[in-house]
RNA sequence: CGGAGCGUAGCGCAGCCUGGUAGCGCACUACACUGGGGGUGUAGGGGUCGUGGGUUCAAAUCCCGCCGCUCCGACCA
């Protein structure tokens, strides 16, 4: 992508509404613009990151055996009356009336809707288990939206739902999602700790929150220090096998969100206890037959009897993750993207646009990198070097490649790693290899 | 929903107290110079001062209502 033609309105100064790092940086880096309180437009750069996160979430959901679908944002109030949540949900739910005076709502979540789809489509235990998910915008009319996309009113969420015949099956589904979440967050470059959590208004008795530790987190959590040191990387998962042992290794040690904290266990941990603030990035629930009973989602069992299905739901805050990743990974100069979600892998800076040799070398390298499958943002603007560098640091691409007349005399480019700050002068022809190493 | 604050150019702000020509920095446009980490000079463009009403000869400024946004708290898949 040529910087000159890319809609990337960066800001030198921070709009006054932004209080925390991720919000500030997202506005300054031209990723989002606020439309109204807690509602944001995603500009091209931010949208690329959002899509990258979505992609990884999808891949891991698919790997775990969930199937993607798409449910609408606007739902009928009648469904919610069936489950009893139309009255229970309170003013957080945005209620709408259509031209025929029908009560509608902008979905804050989708249990009712998926249950309705399931109950009209599945009649036999032979069709179980099922896991379905979608990635869709939700709306919750928060009293006080804040922290940019981390606590917006409108937000993008992946929500999955599992349907099983009995508790053991539901537990297997729960474990699949548990493991899928570990893998998803690890691929996103995050250390997300699964914590005992309250089920909240969704109800149910098995629930984990996946949180990342960050000073700007909204809640206080506590966990065993082993979680901090645990090696999170590269676990090969066989979803057809027994996942319980793996789940056990992550749930046997103490880790609890604030409403689930246990003073006695914490006391016993002594020096092994870590308390910190945390950002919730995922939440999984087993809630049994809460909705299936209320909404009559039953299947015929082996003996022809009617059995209410066992359900679970599993959410990942996709848009919140963009902010959360930045909270976890930035410095004074700007964002530092983990490679997996970076909007581009590399930035290419032409230090002297208009200089024939410089332009030619940049064009050639730009083509070579793209041919090698490396996404590049090529800053071909006639700006001063300082502005280009500052901009690139702000945007936070993993690599910066700098070409100027001085280095070009010796056929070299400067390659800088945004994360480590390490700079190396290497021959132009070695640049593609260097970035893929 | 309790408490506090803010709204003046795209962004950051001053002006308001004590009413009288709407300002500064950045950004933007043109030209020249410059060019390896947020340039220099010259010349420009851009404002119903959130909105409605009131007071006044005169309101960005004083008074009242409304709207929007932010912060603290409570709330929170």
Short mmCIF file of N, CA and C (backbone and C1' of nucleotides) in Angstrom, two decimals, chain B:
data_model
loop_
_atom_site.label_atom_id
_atom_site.label_comp_id
_atom_site.label_asym_id
_atom_site.label_seq_id
_atom_site.Cartn_x
_atom_site.Cartn_y
_atom_site.Cartn_z
P C B 1 -31.37 8.85 34.15
"O5'" C B 1 -30.50 8.54 35.45
"C5'" C B 1 -31.18 8.08 36.59
"C4'" C B 1 -30.21 7.92 37.72
"C3'" C B 1 -29.34 9.12 38.07
"O3'" C B 1 -30.05 10.14 38.75
"C1'" C B 1 -28.05 7.13 38.18
P G B 2 -29.28 11.52 39.17
"O5'" G B 2 -28.48 11.10 40.47
"C5'" G B 2 -28.41 12.00 41.58
"C4'" G B 2 -27.21 11.69 42.43
"C3'" G B 2 -26.05 12.67 42.30
"O3'" G B 2 -26.25 13.84 43.04
"C1'" G B 2 -25.22 10.48 42.13
P G B 3 -26.08 15.25 42.29
"O5'" G B 3 -24.50 15.46 42.34
"C5'" G B 3 -23.82 15.40 43.59
"C4'" G B 3 -22.35 15.25 43.39
"C3'" G B 3 -21.71 16.21 42.40
"O3'" G B 3 -21.55 17.53 42.88
"C1'" G B 3 -20.89 14.04 42.01
P A B 4 -21.75 18.76 41.88
"O5'" A B 4 -20.40 18.75 41.04
"C5'" A B 4 -19.15 18.93 41.69
"C4'" A B 4 -18.01 18.65 40.75
"C3'" A B 4 -17.95 19.51 39.50
"O3'" A B 4 -17.44 20.81 39.73
"C1'" A B 4 -17.57 17.26 38.93
P G B 5 -17.96 22.02 38.80
"O5'" G B 5 -17.28 21.74 37.38
"C5'" G B 5 -15.89 21.94 37.20
"C4'" G B 5 -15.42 21.26 35.95
"C3'" G B 5 -15.78 21.93 34.64
"O3'" G B 5 -14.98 23.06 34.36
"C1'" G B 5 -16.05 19.58 34.46
P C B 6 -15.56 24.23 33.43
"O5'" C B 6 -15.44 23.63 31.96
"C5'" C B 6 -14.18 23.31 31.42
"C4'" C B 6 -14.34 22.45 30.20
"C3'" C B 6 -15.10 23.09 29.05
"O3'" C B 6 -14.29 23.95 28.28
"C1'" C B 6 -15.92 20.90 29.39
P G B 7 -14.97 25.09 27.38
"O5'" G B 7 -15.69 24.29 26.23
"C5'" G B 7 -14.93 23.51 25.31
"C4'" G B 7 -15.83 22.91 24.25
"C3'" G B 7 -16.47 23.93 23.32
"O3'" G B 7 -16.51 23.42 21.99
"C1'" G B 7 -18.15 22.64 24.39
P U B 8 -15.32 23.71 21.04
"O5'" U B 8 -15.34 25.30 20.92
"C5'" U B 8 -16.30 25.93 20.11
"C4'" U B 8 -15.78 27.24 19.60
"C3'" U B 8 -14.43 27.17 18.90
"O3'" U B 8 -14.53 26.71 17.56
"C1'" U B 8 -14.36 28.91 20.45
P A B 9 -13.42 25.79 17.02
"O5'" A B 9 -13.16 26.32 15.53
"C5'" A B 9 -14.05 25.97 14.48
"C4'" A B 9 -13.25 25.67 13.24
"C3'" A B 9 -12.20 24.59 13.42
"O3'" A B 9 -12.06 23.84 12.22
"C1'" A B 9 -11.15 26.57 12.76
P G B 10 -13.21 22.82 11.83
"O5'" G B 10 -12.32 21.50 11.75
"C5'" G B 10 -12.89 20.20 11.65
"C4'" G B 10 -11.75 19.23 11.73
"C3'" G B 10 -11.04 19.23 13.08
"O3'" G B 10 -11.62 18.31 13.96
"C1'" G B 10 -9.46 19.52 11.34
P C B 11 -11.74 18.62 15.50
"O5'" C B 11 -10.23 18.46 15.99
"C5'" C B 11 -9.64 17.17 16.12
"C4'" C B 11 -8.24 17.29 16.65
"C3'" C B 11 -8.08 18.12 17.92
"O3'" C B 11 -8.40 17.38 19.08
"C1'" C B 11 -6.48 18.83 16.36
P G B 12 -8.94 18.17 20.33
"O5'" G B 12 -7.66 18.94 20.85
"C5'" G B 12 -6.54 18.20 21.33
"C4'" G B 12 -5.45 19.15 21.75
"C3'" G B 12 -5.89 20.24 22.72
"O3'" G B 12 -5.95 19.77 24.05
"C1'" G B 12 -4.61 21.21 20.99
P C B 13 -6.97 20.44 25.04
"O5'" C B 13 -6.86 21.99 24.68
"C5'" C B 13 -6.96 22.96 25.65
"C4'" C B 13 -6.11 24.16 25.26
"C3'" C B 13 -6.70 25.51 25.64
"O3'" C B 13 -6.48 25.81 27.01
"C1'" C B 13 -5.88 25.61 23.44
P A B 14 -7.60 26.59 27.81
"O5'" A B 14 -7.35 28.09 27.29
"C5'" A B 14 -6.14 28.73 27.64
"C4'" A B 14 -5.98 30.06 26.96
"C3'" A B 14 -6.98 31.16 27.25
"O3'" A B 14 -6.86 31.69 28.56
"C1'" A B 14 -6.29 31.25 25.01
P G B 15 -8.12 32.26 29.33
"O5'" G B 15 -8.69 33.35 28.32
"C5'" G B 15 -8.08 34.62 28.19
"C4'" G B 15 -8.79 35.43 27.14
"C3'" G B 15 -10.23 35.81 27.47
"O3'" G B 15 -10.26 37.00 28.23
"C1'" G B 15 -10.10 34.96 25.25
P C B 16 -10.72 36.98 29.77
"O5'" C B 16 -12.26 36.63 29.64
"C5'" C B 16 -13.17 37.53 29.04
"C4'" C B 16 -14.58 37.04 29.24
"C3'" C B 16 -14.96 36.80 30.70
"O3'" C B 16 -16.30 37.22 30.91
"C1'" C B 16 -15.21 34.79 29.46
P C B 17 -16.58 38.61 31.58
"O5'" C B 17 -16.15 38.30 33.08
"C5'" C B 17 -16.97 37.47 33.91
"C4'" C B 17 -16.21 37.15 35.16
"C3'" C B 17 -15.81 38.35 36.01
"O3'" C B 17 -16.90 38.76 36.84
"C1'" C B 17 -13.97 36.90 35.78
P U B 18 -16.94 40.25 37.29
"O5'" U B 18 -16.88 41.10 35.96
"C5'" U B 18 -17.36 42.44 35.95
"C4'" U B 18 -16.61 43.23 34.91
"C3'" U B 18 -16.54 42.57 33.54
"O3'" U B 18 -16.66 43.55 32.52
"C1'" U B 18 -14.37 42.99 34.35
P G B 19 -18.06 43.83 31.93
"O5'" G B 19 -17.86 43.41 30.41
"C5'" G B 19 -17.52 42.09 30.04
"C4'" G B 19 -17.88 41.87 28.59
"C3'" G B 19 -17.44 42.99 27.67
"O3'" G B 19 -17.14 42.45 26.39
"C1'" G B 19 -19.79 42.78 27.62
P G B 20 -15.79 42.89 25.65
"O5'" G B 20 -16.35 43.86 24.51
"C5'" G B 20 -17.26 43.37 23.52
"C4'" G B 20 -17.31 44.29 22.32
"C3'" G B 20 -15.97 44.90 21.95
"O3'" G B 20 -15.89 44.97 20.54
"C1'" G B 20 -17.53 46.63 22.46
P U B 21 -15.19 43.69 19.76
"O5'" U B 21 -14.69 44.37 18.41
"C5'" U B 21 -15.57 44.51 17.30
"C4'" U B 21 -14.87 44.06 16.04
"C3'" U B 21 -14.14 42.72 16.19
"O3'" U B 21 -14.21 42.03 14.95
"C1'" U B 21 -12.55 44.44 15.78
P A B 22 -15.01 40.68 14.89
"O5'" A B 22 -13.91 39.60 15.38
"C5'" A B 22 -13.41 39.70 16.70
"C4'" A B 22 -12.52 38.56 17.02
"C3'" A B 22 -11.71 37.96 15.88
"O3'" A B 22 -10.57 38.78 15.65
"C1'" A B 22 -12.61 36.25 17.26
P G B 23 -9.30 38.27 14.78
"O5'" G B 23 -8.51 37.46 15.88
"C5'" G B 23 -7.19 37.12 15.67
"C4'" G B 23 -6.58 36.61 16.94
"C3'" G B 23 -5.62 35.45 16.72
"O3'" G B 23 -4.36 35.93 16.28
"C1'" G B 23 -7.03 34.98 18.57
P C B 24 -3.50 35.01 15.28
"O5'" C B 24 -2.83 34.00 16.31
"C5'" C B 24 -1.95 34.49 17.31
"C4'" C B 24 -1.51 33.38 18.22
"C3'" C B 24 -0.97 32.14 17.53
"O3'" C B 24 0.36 32.30 17.10
"C1'" C B 24 -2.47 31.50 19.23
P G B 25 0.85 31.50 15.79
"O5'" G B 25 1.02 30.03 16.34
"C5'" G B 25 2.04 29.72 17.28
"C4'" G B 25 1.96 28.28 17.68
"C3'" G B 25 1.91 27.29 16.53
"O3'" G B 25 3.18 27.01 15.99
"C1'" G B 25 0.24 26.74 18.11
P C B 26 3.32 26.62 14.45
"O5'" C B 26 2.60 25.20 14.36
"C5'" C B 26 3.21 24.03 14.91
"C4'" C B 26 2.25 22.88 14.90
"C3'" C B 26 1.76 22.42 13.52
"O3'" C B 26 2.70 21.61 12.85
"C1'" C B 26 -0.07 22.55 15.00
P A B 27 2.77 21.65 11.24
"O5'" A B 27 1.32 21.17 10.81
"C5'" A B 27 0.96 19.79 10.91
"C4'" A B 27 -0.48 19.60 10.48
"C3'" A B 27 -0.80 20.06 9.07
"O3'" A B 27 -0.47 19.08 8.11
"C1'" A B 27 -2.41 20.92 10.56
P C B 28 0.06 19.54 6.66
"O5'" C B 28 -1.21 20.30 6.06
"C5'" C B 28 -2.39 19.60 5.75
"C4'" C B 28 -3.41 20.54 5.16
"C3'" C B 28 -2.91 21.35 3.97
"O3'" C B 28 -2.99 20.60 2.77
"C1'" C B 28 -4.01 22.79 5.49
P U B 29 -1.81 20.74 1.70
"O5'" U B 29 -2.17 22.12 1.00
"C5'" U B 29 -3.38 22.28 0.28
"C4'" U B 29 -3.43 23.65 -0.33
"C3'" U B 29 -2.15 24.09 -1.02
"O3'" U B 29 -2.06 23.58 -2.33
"C1'" U B 29 -2.93 25.83 0.38
P A B 30 -0.61 23.25 -2.92
"O5'" A B 30 -0.05 24.72 -3.22
"C5'" A B 30 -0.64 25.52 -4.23
"C4'" A B 30 0.08 26.84 -4.32
"C3'" A B 30 1.59 26.75 -4.40
"O3'" A B 30 2.05 26.45 -5.70
"C1'" A B 30 0.99 28.39 -2.82
P C B 31 3.38 25.58 -5.91
"O5'" C B 31 4.51 26.65 -5.61
"C5'" C B 31 4.66 27.78 -6.46
"C4'" C B 31 5.59 28.78 -5.82
"C3'" C B 31 6.96 28.26 -5.39
"O3'" C B 31 7.85 28.14 -6.47
"C1'" C B 31 6.05 29.60 -3.68
P A B 32 8.98 27.02 -6.44
"O5'" A B 32 10.04 27.65 -5.43
"C5'" A B 32 10.74 28.83 -5.78
"C4'" A B 32 11.49 29.37 -4.59
"C3'" A B 32 12.48 28.41 -3.94
"O3'" A B 32 13.70 28.33 -4.64
"C1'" A B 32 11.19 29.46 -2.26
P C B 33 14.53 26.97 -4.66
"O5'" C B 33 15.07 26.85 -3.16
"C5'" C B 33 16.12 27.70 -2.74
"C4'" C B 33 16.19 27.72 -1.23
"C3'" C B 33 16.69 26.44 -0.56
"O3'" C B 33 18.08 26.29 -0.61
"C1'" C B 33 14.79 27.25 0.59
P U B 34 18.67 24.86 -0.82
"O5'" U B 34 18.12 24.05 0.44
"C5'" U B 34 18.70 24.24 1.72
"C4'" U B 34 17.88 23.55 2.77
"C3'" U B 34 17.98 22.03 2.81
"O3'" U B 34 19.14 21.62 3.50
"C1'" U B 34 15.72 22.70 3.05
P G B 35 19.93 20.33 2.94
"O5'" G B 35 19.05 19.14 3.53
"C5'" G B 35 18.76 19.09 4.91
"C4'" G B 35 17.68 18.06 5.13
"C3'" G B 35 18.10 16.66 4.74
"O3'" G B 35 17.58 15.73 5.67
"C1'" G B 35 16.22 17.31 3.49
P G B 36 18.32 15.32 6.98
"O5'" G B 36 17.16 14.38 7.53
"C5'" G B 36 17.01 13.08 7.02
"C4'" G B 36 17.36 12.07 8.10
"C3'" G B 36 18.54 12.47 8.98
"O3'" G B 36 18.34 11.91 10.27
"C1'" G B 36 19.09 10.55 7.74
P G B 37 17.75 12.75 11.46
"O5'" G B 37 16.24 12.24 11.29
"C5'" G B 37 15.17 13.16 11.20
"C4'" G B 37 14.23 12.93 12.35
"C3'" G B 37 14.76 13.33 13.73
"O3'" G B 37 13.64 13.73 14.51
"C1'" G B 37 14.31 11.04 13.73
P G B 38 13.38 15.29 14.58
"O5'" G B 38 12.19 15.44 13.56
"C5'" G B 38 10.96 14.83 13.87
"C4'" G B 38 9.82 15.68 13.40
"C3'" G B 38 9.64 16.98 14.19
"O3'" G B 38 9.12 17.90 13.27
"C1'" G B 38 7.72 15.65 14.41
P G B 39 9.37 19.52 13.42
"O5'" G B 39 9.34 19.83 11.86
"C5'" G B 39 9.33 21.16 11.42
"C4'" G B 39 10.73 21.62 11.12
"C3'" G B 39 10.81 23.08 10.70
"O3'" G B 39 10.96 23.90 11.83
"C1'" G B 39 11.94 21.74 9.12
P U B 40 10.16 25.29 11.91
"O5'" U B 40 10.97 26.21 10.90
"C5'" U B 40 12.28 26.65 11.24
"C4'" U B 40 12.80 27.54 10.16
"C3'" U B 40 11.86 28.63 9.67
"O3'" U B 40 11.83 29.75 10.54
"C1'" U B 40 12.80 27.54 7.81
P G B 41 10.50 30.66 10.60
"O5'" G B 41 10.52 31.43 9.21
"C5'" G B 41 11.60 32.30 8.90
"C4'" G B 41 11.49 32.78 7.48
"C3'" G B 41 10.14 33.38 7.09
"O3'" G B 41 9.98 34.71 7.55
"C1'" G B 41 10.88 31.92 5.40
P U B 42 8.54 35.30 7.86
"O5'" U B 42 7.91 35.51 6.41
"C5'" U B 42 8.49 36.45 5.52
"C4'" U B 42 7.85 36.34 4.17
"C3'" U B 42 6.33 36.39 4.16
"O3'" U B 42 5.80 37.71 4.30
"C1'" U B 42 7.05 34.64 2.77
P A B 43 4.42 37.94 5.03
"O5'" A B 43 3.36 37.40 3.97
"C5'" A B 43 3.32 37.98 2.67
"C4'" A B 43 2.45 37.15 1.76
"C3'" A B 43 1.06 36.84 2.29
"O3'" A B 43 0.17 37.94 2.14
"C1'" A B 43 2.00 34.89 1.37
P G B 44 -1.20 37.98 2.94
"O5'" G B 44 -1.76 36.54 2.55
"C5'" G B 44 -3.07 36.19 2.84
"C4'" G B 44 -3.44 34.99 2.01
"C3'" G B 44 -4.63 34.22 2.56
"O3'" G B 44 -5.82 34.80 2.09
"C1'" G B 44 -2.86 32.72 2.11
P G B 45 -6.98 35.12 3.09
"O5'" G B 45 -7.77 33.74 3.07
"C5'" G B 45 -8.19 33.18 1.82
"C4'" G B 45 -8.54 31.73 2.01
"C3'" G B 45 -9.45 31.43 3.19
"O3'" G B 45 -10.81 31.67 2.88
"C1'" G B 45 -7.65 29.90 3.16
P G B 46 -11.76 32.31 3.96
"O5'" G B 46 -11.97 31.08 4.95
"C5'" G B 46 -12.62 29.89 4.49
"C4'" G B 46 -12.39 28.76 5.46
"C3'" G B 46 -12.93 29.00 6.86
"O3'" G B 46 -14.30 28.66 6.94
"C1'" G B 46 -10.71 28.15 6.97
P G B 47 -15.37 29.69 7.46
"O5'" G B 47 -15.16 29.63 9.02
"C5'" G B 47 -15.06 28.36 9.69
"C4'" G B 47 -15.67 28.46 11.07
"C3'" G B 47 -16.99 29.24 11.13
"O3'" G B 47 -17.91 28.57 11.97
"C1'" G B 47 -15.41 30.23 12.58
P U B 48 -19.32 28.17 11.27
"O5'" U B 48 -20.25 29.41 11.50
"C5'" U B 48 -20.17 30.18 12.66
"C4'" U B 48 -21.42 31.00 12.80
"C3'" U B 48 -22.01 30.95 14.21
"O3'" U B 48 -21.39 31.92 15.01
"C1'" U B 48 -23.71 30.56 12.60
P C B 49 -21.42 32.06 16.47
"O5'" C B 49 -20.33 31.19 17.21
"C5'" C B 49 -20.23 29.80 17.14
"C4'" C B 49 -19.22 29.39 18.18
"C3'" C B 49 -19.75 29.41 19.61
"O3'" C B 49 -19.15 28.34 20.31
"C1'" C B 49 -17.90 30.85 19.44
P G B 50 -19.92 27.63 21.47
"O5'" G B 50 -20.81 26.46 20.87
"C5'" G B 50 -20.44 25.79 19.66
"C4'" G B 50 -21.49 24.77 19.36
"C3'" G B 50 -22.91 25.31 19.32
"O3'" G B 50 -23.25 25.77 18.03
"C1'" G B 50 -22.82 23.43 20.75
P U B 51 -24.13 27.07 17.81
"O5'" U B 51 -25.57 26.60 18.28
"C5'" U B 51 -26.27 25.57 17.60
"C4'" U B 51 -27.53 25.24 18.35
"C3'" U B 51 -28.39 26.44 18.72
"O3'" U B 51 -29.24 26.82 17.66
"C1'" U B 51 -28.12 25.08 20.62
P G B 52 -29.73 28.34 17.53
"O5'" G B 52 -30.88 28.44 18.61
"C5'" G B 52 -32.11 27.75 18.40
"C4'" G B 52 -32.98 27.86 19.61
"C3'" G B 52 -33.22 29.27 20.13
"O3'" G B 52 -34.20 29.97 19.39
"C1'" G B 52 -32.71 27.87 21.94
P G B 53 -34.15 31.55 19.34
"O5'" G B 53 -34.35 31.96 20.86
"C5'" G B 53 -35.65 32.24 21.34
"C4'" G B 53 -35.68 32.28 22.85
"C3'" G B 53 -35.30 33.60 23.52
"O3'" G B 53 -36.32 34.58 23.42
"C1'" G B 53 -34.30 31.83 24.69
P G B 54 -35.86 36.09 23.25
"O5'" G B 54 -35.38 36.44 24.73
"C5'" G B 54 -36.29 36.35 25.82
"C4'" G B 54 -35.57 36.55 27.12
"C3'" G B 54 -34.88 37.89 27.30
"O3'" G B 54 -35.78 38.92 27.67
"C1'" G B 54 -33.45 36.15 28.01
P U B 55 -35.48 40.40 27.17
"O5'" U B 55 -34.24 40.83 28.08
"C5'" U B 55 -34.39 40.92 29.49
"C4'" U B 55 -33.08 41.30 30.13
"C3'" U B 55 -32.41 42.53 29.52
"O3'" U B 55 -32.94 43.73 30.04
"C1'" U B 55 -30.82 40.79 29.78
P U B 56 -33.35 44.88 28.98
"O5'" U B 56 -31.95 45.37 28.43
"C5'" U B 56 -30.98 45.91 29.32
"C4'" U B 56 -29.66 46.08 28.60
"C3'" U B 56 -29.75 46.83 27.28
"O3'" U B 56 -29.79 48.23 27.46
"C1'" U B 56 -28.40 44.89 27.05
P C B 57 -30.78 49.06 26.46
"O5'" C B 57 -29.99 49.11 25.08
"C5'" C B 57 -30.68 49.52 23.90
"C4'" C B 57 -29.70 49.61 22.76
"C3'" C B 57 -28.85 48.37 22.55
"O3'" C B 57 -29.53 47.40 21.78
"C1'" C B 57 -27.46 50.27 22.53
P A B 58 -29.42 45.85 22.15
"O5'" A B 58 -27.87 45.54 21.94
"C5'" A B 58 -27.34 45.50 20.63
"C4'" A B 58 -25.84 45.30 20.68
"C3'" A B 58 -25.39 44.06 21.42
"O3'" A B 58 -25.43 42.94 20.57
"C1'" A B 58 -24.12 45.92 22.12
P A B 59 -25.80 41.46 21.16
"O5'" A B 59 -24.56 41.12 22.09
"C5'" A B 59 -23.23 41.03 21.56
"C4'" A B 59 -22.51 39.87 22.20
"C3'" A B 59 -23.13 38.51 21.90
"O3'" A B 59 -22.09 37.53 21.88
"C1'" A B 59 -23.22 38.88 24.20
P A B 60 -21.27 37.23 20.52
"O5'" A B 60 -20.39 35.96 20.90
"C5'" A B 60 -21.00 34.71 21.10
"C4'" A B 60 -20.18 33.86 22.02
"C3'" A B 60 -20.21 34.31 23.48
"O3'" A B 60 -21.30 33.76 24.17
"C1'" A B 60 -17.98 33.93 22.78
P U B 61 -22.04 34.57 25.29
"O5'" U B 61 -20.89 34.98 26.30
"C5'" U B 61 -20.20 34.01 27.08
"C4'" U B 61 -19.15 34.70 27.91
"C3'" U B 61 -19.70 35.65 28.96
"O3'" U B 61 -18.95 35.56 30.16
"C1'" U B 61 -18.26 36.82 27.48
P C B 62 -19.53 34.62 31.29
"O5'" C B 62 -20.78 35.45 31.80
"C5'" C B 62 -20.63 36.46 32.78
"C4'" C B 62 -21.98 37.00 33.18
"C3'" C B 62 -23.09 35.96 33.26
"O3'" C B 62 -23.09 35.28 34.50
"C1'" C B 62 -23.85 37.82 32.02
P C B 63 -23.61 33.77 34.57
"O5'" C B 63 -25.19 33.95 34.46
"C5'" C B 63 -25.93 34.58 35.48
"C4'" C B 63 -27.41 34.52 35.16
"C3'" C B 63 -27.92 33.14 34.77
"O3'" C B 63 -28.22 32.34 35.90
"C1'" C B 63 -28.69 34.73 33.20
P C B 64 -28.10 30.73 35.75
"O5'" C B 64 -29.41 30.34 34.93
"C5'" C B 64 -30.69 30.51 35.49
"C4'" C B 64 -31.76 30.15 34.48
"C3'" C B 64 -31.62 28.77 33.84
"O3'" C B 64 -32.10 27.72 34.66
"C1'" C B 64 -32.07 30.37 32.17
P G B 65 -31.51 26.22 34.43
"O5'" G B 65 -32.19 25.76 33.06
"C5'" G B 65 -33.58 25.48 33.00
"C4'" G B 65 -34.02 25.25 31.58
"C3'" G B 65 -33.40 24.05 30.87
"O3'" G B 65 -34.00 22.82 31.25
"C1'" G B 65 -33.39 25.91 29.42
P C B 66 -33.10 21.49 31.30
"O5'" C B 66 -32.81 21.18 29.76
"C5'" C B 66 -33.87 20.78 28.90
"C4'" C B 66 -33.42 20.84 27.46
"C3'" C B 66 -32.28 19.90 27.09
"O3'" C B 66 -32.73 18.57 26.86
"C1'" C B 66 -31.83 22.03 26.20
P C B 67 -31.77 17.34 27.16
"O5'" C B 67 -30.73 17.41 25.96
"C5'" C B 67 -31.15 17.24 24.62
"C4'" C B 67 -30.01 17.51 23.68
"C3'" C B 67 -28.73 16.72 23.93
"O3'" C B 67 -28.80 15.40 23.42
"C1'" C B 67 -28.18 18.98 23.58
P G B 68 -27.97 14.23 24.10
"O5'" G B 68 -26.48 14.59 23.69
"C5'" G B 68 -26.08 14.57 22.32
"C4'" G B 68 -24.70 15.14 22.20
"C3'" G B 68 -23.62 14.44 23.00
"O3'" G B 68 -23.16 13.27 22.37
"C1'" G B 68 -23.41 16.78 23.26
P C B 69 -22.68 12.02 23.24
"O5'" C B 69 -21.29 12.53 23.81
"C5'" C B 69 -20.19 12.72 22.94
"C4'" C B 69 -19.07 13.42 23.65
"C3'" C B 69 -18.53 12.75 24.90
"O3'" C B 69 -17.68 11.66 24.61
"C1'" C B 69 -18.79 15.05 25.30
P U B 70 -17.50 10.49 25.69
"O5'" U B 70 -16.61 11.20 26.80
"C5'" U B 70 -15.27 11.57 26.51
"C4'" U B 70 -14.68 12.31 27.68
"C3'" U B 70 -14.66 11.57 29.00
"O3'" U B 70 -13.61 10.63 29.07
"C1'" U B 70 -15.39 13.77 29.35
P C B 71 -13.76 9.38 30.05
"O5'" C B 71 -13.48 10.03 31.47
"C5'" C B 71 -12.20 10.56 31.78
"C4'" C B 71 -12.24 11.25 33.12
"C3'" C B 71 -12.72 10.39 34.28
"O3'" C B 71 -11.71 9.57 34.79
"C1'" C B 71 -13.81 12.47 34.34
P C B 72 -12.12 8.13 35.37
"O5'" C B 72 -12.70 8.50 36.81
"C5'" C B 72 -11.87 9.09 37.80
"C4'" C B 72 -12.67 9.34 39.06
"C3'" C B 72 -13.54 8.18 39.52
"O3'" C B 72 -12.83 7.18 40.21
"C1'" C B 72 -14.79 10.16 39.58
P G B 73 -13.29 5.66 40.08
"O5'" G B 73 -14.72 5.66 40.79
"C5'" G B 73 -14.81 5.79 42.20
"C4'" G B 73 -16.24 5.95 42.62
"C3'" G B 73 -17.16 4.77 42.34
"O3'" G B 73 -17.01 3.72 43.26
"C1'" G B 73 -18.26 6.78 41.77
P A B 74 -17.21 2.20 42.79
"O5'" A B 74 -18.80 2.14 42.56
"C5'" A B 74 -19.69 2.09 43.66
"C4'" A B 74 -21.12 2.15 43.18
"C3'" A B 74 -21.53 1.05 42.20
"O3'" A B 74 -21.93 -0.13 42.85
"C1'" A B 74 -22.15 3.14 41.31
P C B 75 -21.61 -1.55 42.17
"O5'" C B 75 -22.30 -1.42 40.74
"C5'" C B 75 -23.71 -1.56 40.59
"C4'" C B 75 -24.09 -1.40 39.15
"C3'" C B 75 -23.59 -2.49 38.21
"O3'" C B 75 -24.42 -3.63 38.24
"C1'" C B 75 -23.16 -0.38 37.26
P C B 76 -23.73 -5.10 38.23
"O5'" C B 76 -23.16 -5.20 36.76
"C5'" C B 76 -24.04 -5.14 35.65
"C4'" C B 76 -23.23 -5.16 34.39
"C3'" C B 76 -22.21 -6.30 34.30
"O3'" C B 76 -22.82 -7.48 33.83
"C1'" C B 76 -21.18 -4.25 33.71
P A B 77 -22.24 -8.92 34.33
"O5'" A B 77 -21.43 -9.44 33.06
"C5'" A B 77 -21.92 -9.28 31.87
"C4'" A B 77 -20.91 -9.67 30.80
"C3'" A B 77 -21.37 -9.13 29.47
"O3'" A B 77 -20.81 -7.82 29.32
"C1'" A B 77 -20.70 -11.39 29.30
#
